[in-house]
Structure formats: structure tokens, C-alpha cells
Tab-separated table of C-alpha atoms and ligand atoms in Angstrom:
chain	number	residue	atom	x	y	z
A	24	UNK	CA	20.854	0.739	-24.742
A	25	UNK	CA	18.023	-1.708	-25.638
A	26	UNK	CA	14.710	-0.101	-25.494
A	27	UNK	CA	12.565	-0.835	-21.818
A	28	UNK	CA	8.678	-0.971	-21.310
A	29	UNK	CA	8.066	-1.240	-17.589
A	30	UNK	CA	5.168	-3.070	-16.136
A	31	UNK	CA	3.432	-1.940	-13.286
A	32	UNK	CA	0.780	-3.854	-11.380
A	33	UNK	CA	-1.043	-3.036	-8.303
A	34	UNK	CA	-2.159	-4.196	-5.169
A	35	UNK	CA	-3.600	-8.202	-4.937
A	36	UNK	CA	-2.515	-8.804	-8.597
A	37	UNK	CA	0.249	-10.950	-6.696
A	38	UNK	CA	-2.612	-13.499	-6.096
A	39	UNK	CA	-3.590	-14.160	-9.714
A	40	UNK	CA	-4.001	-17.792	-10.281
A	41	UNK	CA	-5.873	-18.273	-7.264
A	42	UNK	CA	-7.801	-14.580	-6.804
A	43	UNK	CA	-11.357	-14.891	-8.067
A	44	UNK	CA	-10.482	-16.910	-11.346
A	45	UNK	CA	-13.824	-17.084	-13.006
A	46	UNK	CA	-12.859	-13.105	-13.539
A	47	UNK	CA	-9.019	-12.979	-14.080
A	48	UNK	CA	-8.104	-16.446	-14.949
A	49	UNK	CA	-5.600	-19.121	-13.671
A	50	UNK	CA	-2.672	-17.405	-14.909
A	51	UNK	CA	-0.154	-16.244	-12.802
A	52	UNK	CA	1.577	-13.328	-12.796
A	53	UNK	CA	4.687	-15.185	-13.104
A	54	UNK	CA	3.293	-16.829	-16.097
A	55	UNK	CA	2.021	-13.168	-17.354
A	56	UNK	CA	5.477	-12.012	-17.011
A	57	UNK	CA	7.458	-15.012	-18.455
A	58	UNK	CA	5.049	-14.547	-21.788
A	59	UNK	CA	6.026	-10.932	-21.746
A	60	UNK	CA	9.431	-11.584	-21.544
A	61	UNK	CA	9.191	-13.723	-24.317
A	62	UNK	CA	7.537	-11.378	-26.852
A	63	UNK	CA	9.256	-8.710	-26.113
A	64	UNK	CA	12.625	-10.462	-26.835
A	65	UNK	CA	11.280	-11.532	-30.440
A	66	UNK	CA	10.511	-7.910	-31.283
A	67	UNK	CA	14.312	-6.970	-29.587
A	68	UNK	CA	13.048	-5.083	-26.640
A	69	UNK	CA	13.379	-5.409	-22.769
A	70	UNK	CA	10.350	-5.501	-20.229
A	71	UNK	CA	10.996	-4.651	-16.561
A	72	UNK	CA	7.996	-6.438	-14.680
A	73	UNK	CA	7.388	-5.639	-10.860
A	74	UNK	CA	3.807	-6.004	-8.581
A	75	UNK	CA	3.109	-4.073	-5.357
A	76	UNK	CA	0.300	-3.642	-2.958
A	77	UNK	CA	1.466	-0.113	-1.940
A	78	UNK	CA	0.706	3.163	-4.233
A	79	UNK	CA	3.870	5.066	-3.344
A	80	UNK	CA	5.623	2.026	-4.854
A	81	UNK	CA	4.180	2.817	-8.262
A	82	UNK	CA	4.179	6.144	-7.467
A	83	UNK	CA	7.832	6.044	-7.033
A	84	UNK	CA	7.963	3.307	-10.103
A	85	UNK	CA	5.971	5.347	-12.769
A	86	UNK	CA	9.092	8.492	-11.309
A	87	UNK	CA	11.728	5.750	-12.178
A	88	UNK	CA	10.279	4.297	-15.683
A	89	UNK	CA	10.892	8.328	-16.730
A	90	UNK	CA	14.362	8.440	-14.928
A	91	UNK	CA	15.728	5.736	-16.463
A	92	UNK	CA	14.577	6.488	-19.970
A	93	UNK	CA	12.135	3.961	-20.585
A	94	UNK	CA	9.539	4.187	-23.678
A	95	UNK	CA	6.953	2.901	-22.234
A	96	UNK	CA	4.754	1.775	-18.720
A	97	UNK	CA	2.318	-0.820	-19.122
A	98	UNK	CA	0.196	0.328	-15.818
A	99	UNK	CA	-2.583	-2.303	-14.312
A	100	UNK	CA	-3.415	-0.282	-11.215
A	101	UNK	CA	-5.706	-2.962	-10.025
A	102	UNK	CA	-8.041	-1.321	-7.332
A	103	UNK	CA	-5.966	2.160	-7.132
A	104	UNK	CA	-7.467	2.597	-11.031
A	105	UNK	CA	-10.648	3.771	-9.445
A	106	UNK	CA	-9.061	6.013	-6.775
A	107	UNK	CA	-5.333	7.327	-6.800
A	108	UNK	CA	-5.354	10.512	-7.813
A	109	UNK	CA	-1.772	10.530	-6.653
A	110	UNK	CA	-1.219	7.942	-9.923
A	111	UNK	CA	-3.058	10.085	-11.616
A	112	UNK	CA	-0.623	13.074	-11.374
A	113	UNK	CA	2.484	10.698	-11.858
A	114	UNK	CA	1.137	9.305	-15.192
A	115	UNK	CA	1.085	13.819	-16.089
A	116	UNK	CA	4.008	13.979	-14.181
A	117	UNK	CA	6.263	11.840	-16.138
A	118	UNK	CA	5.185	12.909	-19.915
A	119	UNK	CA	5.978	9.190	-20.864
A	120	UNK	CA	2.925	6.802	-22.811
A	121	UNK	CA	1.280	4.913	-20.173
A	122	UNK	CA	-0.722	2.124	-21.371
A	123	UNK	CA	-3.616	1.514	-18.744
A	124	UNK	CA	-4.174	-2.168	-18.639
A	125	UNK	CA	-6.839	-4.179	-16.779
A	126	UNK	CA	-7.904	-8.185	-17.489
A	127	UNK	CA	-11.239	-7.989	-17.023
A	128	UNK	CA	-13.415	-5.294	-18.475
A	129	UNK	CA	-14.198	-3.300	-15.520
A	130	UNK	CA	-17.091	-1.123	-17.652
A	131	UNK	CA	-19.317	-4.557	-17.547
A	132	UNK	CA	-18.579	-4.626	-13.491
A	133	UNK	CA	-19.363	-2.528	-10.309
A	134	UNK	CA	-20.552	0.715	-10.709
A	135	UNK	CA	-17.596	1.270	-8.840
A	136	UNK	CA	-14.927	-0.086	-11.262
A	137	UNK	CA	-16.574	2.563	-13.948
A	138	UNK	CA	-14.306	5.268	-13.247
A	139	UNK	CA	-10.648	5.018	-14.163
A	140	UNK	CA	-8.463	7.871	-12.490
A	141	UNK	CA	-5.412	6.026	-14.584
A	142	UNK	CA	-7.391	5.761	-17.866
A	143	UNK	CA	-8.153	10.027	-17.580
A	144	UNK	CA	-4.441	10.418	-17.527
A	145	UNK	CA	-3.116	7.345	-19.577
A	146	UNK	CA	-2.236	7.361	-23.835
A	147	UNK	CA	-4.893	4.493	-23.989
A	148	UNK	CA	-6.556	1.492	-22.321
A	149	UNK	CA	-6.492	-1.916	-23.286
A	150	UNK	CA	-9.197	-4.421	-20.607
A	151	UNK	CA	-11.459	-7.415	-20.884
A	152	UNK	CA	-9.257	-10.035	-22.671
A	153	UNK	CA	-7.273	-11.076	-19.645
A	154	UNK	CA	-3.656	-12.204	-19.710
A	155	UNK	CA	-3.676	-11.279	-23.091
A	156	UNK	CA	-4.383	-7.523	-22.529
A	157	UNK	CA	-0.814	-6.964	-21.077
A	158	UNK	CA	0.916	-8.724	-24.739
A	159	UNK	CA	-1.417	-6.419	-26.534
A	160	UNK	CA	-0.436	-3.377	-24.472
A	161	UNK	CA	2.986	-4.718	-24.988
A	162	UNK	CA	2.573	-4.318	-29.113
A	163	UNK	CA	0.541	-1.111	-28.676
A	164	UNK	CA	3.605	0.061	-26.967
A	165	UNK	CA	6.017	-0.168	-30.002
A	166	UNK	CA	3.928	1.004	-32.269
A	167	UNK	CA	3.876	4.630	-30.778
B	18	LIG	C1	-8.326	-5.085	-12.494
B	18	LIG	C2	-9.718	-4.473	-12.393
B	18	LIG	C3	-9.857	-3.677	-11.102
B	18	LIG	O1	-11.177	-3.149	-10.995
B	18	LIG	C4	-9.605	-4.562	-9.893
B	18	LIG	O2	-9.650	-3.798	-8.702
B	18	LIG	C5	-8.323	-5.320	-9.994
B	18	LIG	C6	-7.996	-5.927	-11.272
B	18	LIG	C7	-8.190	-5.997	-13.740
B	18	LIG	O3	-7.050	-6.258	-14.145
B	18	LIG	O4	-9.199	-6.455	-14.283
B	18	LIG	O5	-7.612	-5.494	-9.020
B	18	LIG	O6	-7.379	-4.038	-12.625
């Protein structure tokens, strides 16, 4: 069975491209996920990409990622970073490596954005160099 990261993104990451690009870029998600897909089948691996706006999706997700034996979760929580402490307790929950994953660096933003309820639970973080953090959270995946 070839070895799966999944990668989880939360609510209004659906609009990147046209969502406030001077922060996250003109990238799409599609495009995000059609570069993932691409490096992770040069290093023989499989990626399972989904978005949703709702928490008990990822909730239900992050359940799933340990069900179905994957290494990995590549988690950009988007918004529900700085306040699901339901994610929070699925990240302990399934005693998989979650890789916490924003584009922007959220420590030089909102007072707000400073504290990560995913980043207290997750193996490590990886923010600020925007599409690119999810193919760098895709290689600090394998290495673990
Ligand atoms: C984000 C940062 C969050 O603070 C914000 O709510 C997002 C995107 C990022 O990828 O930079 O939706 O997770």
C-alpha cells in the first residue's frame, strides 16, 4: 500500500487566488494541490488533498487520516488555528504527525492570529513562505 499524507485545509482557503492576495498569493488551491501531487509522486508517495469550511469536517478528516493508516496530515486550519479546541484534541486524539501549515506568517499579523490551538498540539509548524509552505511540510513529512 503506497504511503498517504493527507492535506487538510480549512474554512475560506477555497478562495485562494482571489482572497486577499497581497497576503496569500494568486495561487490556487487547485494549483497548490496539483504541485503537491507532483512532488509527492517523484519521492513515490500519495497525497490525499481536500478543503472545507466546516470543523467537524476536519474533525472527522484528521479521525479518518488515522483510520486509514496514513503517515502523515499536513493541517492548514486557516481561521479554526486560533480557536478549535475540538482540532486541538483530534490532532492528541489520533497519535499521528500533524504538520501545522499556514502561508502567511501569522506571528507578524493580528494579535489575534498569535495563538495557534493546532500548533500546541501539532509535531511542528511550517508558515510565512506561502504556497511553498505546504511542499515543505510535504518533505518534512518523509523525513520523520
Ligand atoms: C492562514 C492564516 C490564518 O490566520 C487565517 O485565518 C487563514 C489562513 C494562512 O495560511 O496563512 O485563513 O492559515
Amino acid at each position: 500500500m503506497a504511503t498517504t499524507i493527507f492535506v487538510l485545509n480549512g474554512p475560506n482557503l477555497n478562495l485562494l487566488g482571489t482572497r486577499e492576495p497581497e497576503i496569500y498569493g494568486r495561487d490556487t488551491l487547485a494549483d497548490i494541490d496539483a504541485r503537491l501531487a507532483a512532488r509527492a509522486e517523484e519521492l513515490g508517495v500519495a497525497v490525499d488533498c481536500r478543503q472545507s469550511n466546516h470543523e467537524g469536517d476536519l474533525v472527522d478528516w484528521l479521525h479518518e487520516a488515522r483510520a486509514t493508516g496514513a503517515k502523515a496530515v499536513l493541517l492548514n486550519a486557516g481561521a479554526y488555528t486560533h480557536t478549535s479546541v475540538a482540532l486541538h484534541d483530534a490532532i492528541k486524539a489520533i497519535q499521528l504527525p500533524v504538520i501545522e501549515v499556514h502561508l502567511s506568517n501569522p506571528h507578524t499579523r493580528e494579535e489575534f492570529r498569535h495563538k495557534s490551538y493546532i500548533g500546541m498540539a501539532a509535531k511542528g509548524t511550517i508558515a510565512g513562505f506561502g504556497a511553498k509552505s505546504y511542499l515543505i511540510a510535504l518533505d518534512a513529512a518523509l523525513i520523520l
